[in-house]
């Protein structure tokens, strides 16, 4: 299994997860960001096991040049909400599969009271991939080259469907 990567200085996207056990899912966010050439870093930190680290890391993210935070957690998944409490950067939450198939993670992540938003993606791998794509779409608002890459990626998907034939 690949290890969580620490890609570059000044990452545009911070990808954090509550446990190393989330990496097998969150590597899909890492791979998607890498495939678009987006500087990012992946770290393990936990809202309840390392609360001071989360506060310090997310509290300083904007000053380091980070523009989007992706936070993944499972179970009583408060990591994305805690991140959102510490920054006004956009925070994208990815609910991890769990003993309750991720429904607990989904509800814990998505049900933020009005005022402190978390943009919540699908449970598991699809959410990890889409969180990265949504982060790229946010960055693309001020980076035309990323917008072009997103258009090309959509066209690839379109072509795959158009080329599909059934037996
Ligand atoms: C959460 O608890 C983590 O995000 C992970 O999804 C879940 C289980 O963590 P481990 O017991 O595998 O460390 O905090």
PDB file of C-alpha atoms and ligand atoms in Angstrom:
ATOM      1  CA  UNK A   1       0.000   0.000   0.000  1.00  0.00           C
ATOM      2  CA  UNK A   2       1.313   3.459  -0.904  1.00  0.00           C
ATOM      3  CA  UNK A   3       2.007   5.819   1.986  1.00  0.00           C
ATOM      4  CA  UNK A   4       0.321   9.213   2.462  1.00  0.00           C
ATOM      5  CA  UNK A   5       2.478  11.618   0.451  1.00  0.00           C
ATOM      6  CA  UNK A   6       3.889  15.002   1.402  1.00  0.00           C
ATOM      7  CA  UNK A   7       4.272  16.481  -2.047  1.00  0.00           C
ATOM      8  CA  UNK A   8       5.630  20.019  -2.067  1.00  0.00           C
ATOM      9  CA  UNK A   9       6.193  23.211  -0.155  1.00  0.00           C
ATOM     10  CA  UNK A  10       3.261  25.653  -0.445  1.00  0.00           C
ATOM     11  CA  UNK A  11       0.571  23.086  -1.254  1.00  0.00           C
ATOM     12  CA  UNK A  12      -2.579  24.573  -2.811  1.00  0.00           C
ATOM     13  CA  UNK A  13      -4.692  21.745  -1.430  1.00  0.00           C
ATOM     14  CA  UNK A  14      -4.329  20.204   2.026  1.00  0.00           C
ATOM     15  CA  UNK A  15      -5.685  16.649   2.192  1.00  0.00           C
ATOM     16  CA  UNK A  16      -6.055  15.445   5.756  1.00  0.00           C
ATOM     17  CA  UNK A  17      -7.536  12.253   7.150  1.00  0.00           C
ATOM     18  CA  UNK A  18      -8.322  11.010  10.620  1.00  0.00           C
ATOM     19  CA  UNK A  19      -6.341   7.780  10.393  1.00  0.00           C
ATOM     20  CA  UNK A  20      -3.868   5.968   8.183  1.00  0.00           C
ATOM     21  CA  UNK A  21      -6.679   3.472   7.655  1.00  0.00           C
ATOM     22  CA  UNK A  22      -8.381   6.153   5.518  1.00  0.00           C
ATOM     23  CA  UNK A  23      -5.457   6.295   3.073  1.00  0.00           C
ATOM     24  CA  UNK A  24      -6.599   3.392   0.900  1.00  0.00           C
ATOM     25  CA  UNK A  25      -9.649   5.536   0.074  1.00  0.00           C
ATOM     26  CA  UNK A  26      -8.013   8.962   0.136  1.00  0.00           C
ATOM     27  CA  UNK A  27      -5.184   7.945  -2.171  1.00  0.00           C
ATOM     28  CA  UNK A  28      -7.766   8.480  -4.920  1.00  0.00           C
ATOM     29  CA  UNK A  29      -7.862  12.180  -4.024  1.00  0.00           C
ATOM     30  CA  UNK A  30      -4.059  12.240  -3.978  1.00  0.00           C
ATOM     31  CA  UNK A  31      -3.857  10.524  -7.382  1.00  0.00           C
ATOM     32  CA  UNK A  32      -6.453  12.844  -8.935  1.00  0.00           C
ATOM     33  CA  UNK A  33      -4.680  15.981  -7.699  1.00  0.00           C
ATOM     34  CA  UNK A  34      -1.353  14.613  -8.948  1.00  0.00           C
ATOM     35  CA  UNK A  35      -2.818  13.784 -12.364  1.00  0.00           C
ATOM     36  CA  UNK A  36      -3.853  17.460 -12.723  1.00  0.00           C
ATOM     37  CA  UNK A  37      -0.446  18.646 -11.505  1.00  0.00           C
ATOM     38  CA  UNK A  38      -1.902  20.365  -8.432  1.00  0.00           C
ATOM     39  CA  UNK A  39       0.536  20.950  -5.559  1.00  0.00           C
ATOM     40  CA  UNK A  40      -0.879  19.324  -2.450  1.00  0.00           C
ATOM     41  CA  UNK A  41       0.058  17.491   0.693  1.00  0.00           C
ATOM     42  CA  UNK A  42      -1.563  14.574   2.474  1.00  0.00           C
ATOM     43  CA  UNK A  43      -1.400  14.323   6.269  1.00  0.00           C
ATOM     44  CA  UNK A  44      -2.940  12.174   8.986  1.00  0.00           C
ATOM     45  CA  UNK A  45      -4.409  14.129  11.901  1.00  0.00           C
ATOM     46  CA  UNK A  46      -7.436  13.537  14.033  1.00  0.00           C
ATOM     47  CA  UNK A  47     -10.049  15.886  15.448  1.00  0.00           C
ATOM     48  CA  UNK A  48     -10.251  13.888  18.694  1.00  0.00           C
ATOM     49  CA  UNK A  49      -6.809  12.268  18.943  1.00  0.00           C
ATOM     50  CA  UNK A  50      -4.662  15.249  17.873  1.00  0.00           C
ATOM     51  CA  UNK A  51      -6.943  18.281  18.283  1.00  0.00           C
ATOM     52  CA  UNK A  52      -4.057  20.712  18.863  1.00  0.00           C
ATOM     53  CA  UNK A  53      -2.329  19.619  15.652  1.00  0.00           C
ATOM     54  CA  UNK A  54      -5.531  20.093  13.622  1.00  0.00           C
ATOM     55  CA  UNK A  55      -5.993  23.558  15.100  1.00  0.00           C
ATOM     56  CA  UNK A  56      -2.385  24.561  14.389  1.00  0.00           C
ATOM     57  CA  UNK A  57      -2.211  23.045  10.889  1.00  0.00           C
ATOM     58  CA  UNK A  58      -5.564  24.316   9.603  1.00  0.00           C
ATOM     59  CA  UNK A  59      -5.260  27.646  11.428  1.00  0.00           C
ATOM     60  CA  UNK A  60      -2.030  28.312   9.512  1.00  0.00           C
ATOM     61  CA  UNK A  61      -3.095  26.852   6.147  1.00  0.00           C
ATOM     62  CA  UNK A  62      -4.178  30.107   4.483  1.00  0.00           C
ATOM     63  CA  UNK A  63      -0.938  31.873   5.464  1.00  0.00           C
ATOM     64  CA  UNK A  64       1.011  28.993   3.874  1.00  0.00           C
ATOM     65  CA  UNK A  65      -0.795  29.513   0.554  1.00  0.00           C
ATOM     66  CA  UNK A  66      -3.302  26.689   0.818  1.00  0.00           C
ATOM     67  CA  UNK A  67      -6.586  27.465  -0.967  1.00  0.00           C
ATOM     68  CA  UNK A  68      -8.717  24.372  -0.352  1.00  0.00           C
ATOM     69  CA  UNK A  69      -8.880  21.818   2.479  1.00  0.00           C
ATOM     70  CA  UNK A  70     -10.091  18.252   1.957  1.00  0.00           C
ATOM     71  CA  UNK A  71     -10.862  16.444   5.227  1.00  0.00           C
ATOM     72  CA  UNK A  72     -11.781  12.768   5.468  1.00  0.00           C
ATOM     73  CA  UNK A  73     -12.951  10.875   8.513  1.00  0.00           C
ATOM     74  CA  UNK A  74     -15.108   7.936   9.508  1.00  0.00           C
ATOM     75  CA  UNK A  75     -17.547   7.139  12.298  1.00  0.00           C
ATOM     76  CA  UNK A  76     -18.350  10.216  14.420  1.00  0.00           C
ATOM     77  CA  UNK A  77     -16.646  12.163  11.654  1.00  0.00           C
ATOM     78  CA  UNK A  78     -16.123  15.645  13.034  1.00  0.00           C
ATOM     79  CA  UNK A  79     -12.778  16.358  11.319  1.00  0.00           C
ATOM     80  CA  UNK A  80     -14.141  18.425   8.410  1.00  0.00           C
ATOM     81  CA  UNK A  81     -16.357  20.468  10.723  1.00  0.00           C
ATOM     82  CA  UNK A  82     -13.473  21.145  13.103  1.00  0.00           C
ATOM     83  CA  UNK A  83     -11.321  22.218  10.139  1.00  0.00           C
ATOM     84  CA  UNK A  84     -14.074  24.575   8.982  1.00  0.00           C
ATOM     85  CA  UNK A  85     -14.162  26.066  12.481  1.00  0.00           C
ATOM     86  CA  UNK A  86     -10.488  27.022  12.135  1.00  0.00           C
ATOM     87  CA  UNK A  87     -10.460  28.551   8.633  1.00  0.00           C
ATOM     88  CA  UNK A  88     -12.546  30.433   6.096  1.00  0.00           C
ATOM     89  CA  UNK A  89     -10.920  28.444   3.266  1.00  0.00           C
ATOM     90  CA  UNK A  90     -13.360  26.111   1.498  1.00  0.00           C
ATOM     91  CA  UNK A  91     -13.474  22.768   3.341  1.00  0.00           C
ATOM     92  CA  UNK A  92     -14.573  19.649   1.466  1.00  0.00           C
ATOM     93  CA  UNK A  93     -15.552  16.670   3.619  1.00  0.00           C
ATOM     94  CA  UNK A  94     -15.262  13.042   2.555  1.00  0.00           C
ATOM     95  CA  UNK A  95     -17.143  10.500   4.712  1.00  0.00           C
ATOM     96  CA  UNK A  96     -15.246   7.213   5.138  1.00  0.00           C
ATOM     97  CA  UNK A  97     -16.857   3.788   5.049  1.00  0.00           C
ATOM     98  CA  UNK A  98     -17.363   2.480   8.583  1.00  0.00           C
ATOM     99  CA  UNK A  99     -19.062  -0.232  10.601  1.00  0.00           C
ATOM    100  CA  UNK A 100     -22.316   1.510   9.629  1.00  0.00           C
ATOM    101  CA  UNK A 101     -21.286   1.521   5.922  1.00  0.00           C
ATOM    102  CA  UNK A 102     -20.373   5.214   6.185  1.00  0.00           C
ATOM    103  CA  UNK A 103     -23.862   6.485   6.951  1.00  0.00           C
ATOM    104  CA  UNK A 104     -22.650   7.701  10.361  1.00  0.00           C
ATOM    105  CA  UNK A 105     -19.666   9.401   8.701  1.00  0.00           C
ATOM    106  CA  UNK A 106     -21.906  10.993   6.078  1.00  0.00           C
ATOM    107  CA  UNK A 107     -24.356  12.424   8.586  1.00  0.00           C
ATOM    108  CA  UNK A 108     -21.595  13.608  10.917  1.00  0.00           C
ATOM    109  CA  UNK A 109     -19.896  15.425   8.042  1.00  0.00           C
ATOM    110  CA  UNK A 110     -22.868  16.788   6.146  1.00  0.00           C
ATOM    111  CA  UNK A 111     -25.078  18.016   8.978  1.00  0.00           C
ATOM    112  CA  UNK A 112     -23.225  21.212   9.853  1.00  0.00           C
ATOM    113  CA  UNK A 113     -25.417  23.800  11.544  1.00  0.00           C
ATOM    114  CA  UNK A 114     -25.872  26.916   9.414  1.00  0.00           C
ATOM    115  CA  UNK A 115     -22.942  29.343   9.609  1.00  0.00           C
ATOM    116  CA  UNK A 116     -19.875  27.098   9.300  1.00  0.00           C
ATOM    117  CA  UNK A 117     -20.067  25.282   5.959  1.00  0.00           C
ATOM    118  CA  UNK A 118     -18.555  21.956   4.915  1.00  0.00           C
ATOM    119  CA  UNK A 119     -19.060  20.870   1.308  1.00  0.00           C
ATOM    120  CA  UNK A 120     -19.721  17.168   1.682  1.00  0.00           C
ATOM    121  CA  UNK A 121     -18.980  14.611  -1.031  1.00  0.00           C
ATOM    122  CA  UNK A 122     -20.069  10.999  -1.475  1.00  0.00           C
ATOM    123  CA  UNK A 123     -19.013   8.205   0.882  1.00  0.00           C
ATOM    124  CA  UNK A 124     -15.701   6.501   0.046  1.00  0.00           C
ATOM    125  CA  UNK A 125     -13.690   6.386  -3.161  1.00  0.00           C
ATOM    126  CA  UNK A 126     -16.130   8.388  -5.306  1.00  0.00           C
ATOM    127  CA  UNK A 127     -16.141  11.136  -2.683  1.00  0.00           C
ATOM    128  CA  UNK A 128     -12.346  11.152  -2.498  1.00  0.00           C
ATOM    129  CA  UNK A 129     -12.031  11.515  -6.263  1.00  0.00           C
ATOM    130  CA  UNK A 130     -14.778  14.125  -6.504  1.00  0.00           C
ATOM    131  CA  UNK A 131     -13.375  16.155  -3.613  1.00  0.00           C
ATOM    132  CA  UNK A 132     -10.153  16.462  -5.588  1.00  0.00           C
ATOM    133  CA  UNK A 133     -12.052  17.397  -8.771  1.00  0.00           C
ATOM    134  CA  UNK A 134     -14.095  19.983  -6.886  1.00  0.00           C
ATOM    135  CA  UNK A 135     -10.937  21.424  -5.329  1.00  0.00           C
ATOM    136  CA  UNK A 136      -9.470  21.667  -8.825  1.00  0.00           C
ATOM    137  CA  UNK A 137     -12.638  23.400 -10.057  1.00  0.00           C
ATOM    138  CA  UNK A 138     -12.296  25.955  -7.236  1.00  0.00           C
ATOM    139  CA  UNK A 139      -8.631  26.554  -8.092  1.00  0.00           C
ATOM    140  CA  UNK A 140      -9.572  26.795 -11.783  1.00  0.00           C
ATOM    141  CA  UNK A 141     -11.590  29.967 -11.106  1.00  0.00           C
ATOM    142  CA  UNK A 142      -8.300  31.852 -11.206  1.00  0.00           C
ATOM    143  CA  UNK A 143      -6.214  29.367 -13.254  1.00  0.00           C
ATOM    144  CA  UNK A 144      -7.322  28.985 -16.900  1.00  0.00           C
ATOM    145  CA  UNK A 145      -4.910  26.108 -17.494  1.00  0.00           C
ATOM    146  CA  UNK A 146      -6.704  24.032 -14.857  1.00  0.00           C
ATOM    147  CA  UNK A 147     -10.081  24.902 -16.423  1.00  0.00           C
ATOM    148  CA  UNK A 148      -8.778  23.553 -19.728  1.00  0.00           C
ATOM    149  CA  UNK A 149      -7.593  20.342 -18.073  1.00  0.00           C
ATOM    150  CA  UNK A 150     -11.027  19.895 -16.475  1.00  0.00           C
ATOM    151  CA  UNK A 151     -12.711  20.366 -19.868  1.00  0.00           C
ATOM    152  CA  UNK A 152     -10.396  17.763 -21.399  1.00  0.00           C
ATOM    153  CA  UNK A 153     -11.136  15.357 -18.542  1.00  0.00           C
ATOM    154  CA  UNK A 154     -14.899  15.762 -19.114  1.00  0.00           C
ATOM    155  CA  UNK A 155     -14.416  15.140 -22.830  1.00  0.00           C
ATOM    156  CA  UNK A 156     -12.505  11.918 -22.094  1.00  0.00           C
ATOM    157  CA  UNK A 157     -15.416  10.686 -20.005  1.00  0.00           C
ATOM    158  CA  UNK A 158     -17.885  11.666 -22.724  1.00  0.00           C
ATOM    159  CA  UNK A 159     -15.880   9.817 -25.377  1.00  0.00           C
ATOM    160  CA  UNK A 160     -15.736   6.670 -23.255  1.00  0.00           C
ATOM    161  CA  UNK A 161     -19.523   6.593 -22.982  1.00  0.00           C
ATOM    162  CA  UNK A 162     -20.039   7.404 -26.662  1.00  0.00           C
ATOM    163  CA  UNK A 163     -17.647   4.601 -27.617  1.00  0.00           C
ATOM    164  CA  UNK A 164     -19.485   2.040 -25.487  1.00  0.00           C
ATOM    165  CA  UNK A 165     -21.295  -0.740 -27.291  1.00  0.00           C
ATOM    166  CA  UNK A 166     -23.240  -3.552 -25.724  1.00  0.00           C
ATOM    167  CA  UNK A 167     -22.994  -7.161 -26.870  1.00  0.00           C
TER     168      UNK A 167
HETATM  169  C1  LIG B   1     -11.739   8.039  12.309  1.00  0.00           C
HETATM  170  O1  LIG B   1     -11.957   6.779  12.822  1.00  0.00           O
HETATM  171  C2  LIG B   1     -10.795   7.849  11.157  1.00  0.00           C
HETATM  172  O2  LIG B   1     -11.000   8.867  10.190  1.00  0.00           O
HETATM  173  C3  LIG B   1     -11.124   6.488  10.615  1.00  0.00           C
HETATM  174  O3  LIG B   1     -12.016   6.567   9.499  1.00  0.00           O
HETATM  175  C4  LIG B   1     -11.841   5.822  11.785  1.00  0.00           C
HETATM  176  C5  LIG B   1     -11.124   4.608  12.301  1.00  0.00           C
HETATM  177  O4  LIG B   1      -9.803   4.968  12.670  1.00  0.00           O
HETATM  178  P1  LIG B   1      -8.757   3.849  13.058  1.00  0.00           P
HETATM  179  O5  LIG B   1      -9.329   3.118  14.236  1.00  0.00           O
HETATM  180  O6  LIG B   1      -8.602   2.950  11.851  1.00  0.00           O
HETATM  181  O7  LIG B   1      -7.481   4.583  13.378  1.00  0.00           O
HETATM  182  O8  LIG B   1     -11.203   8.895  13.251  1.00  0.00           O
END
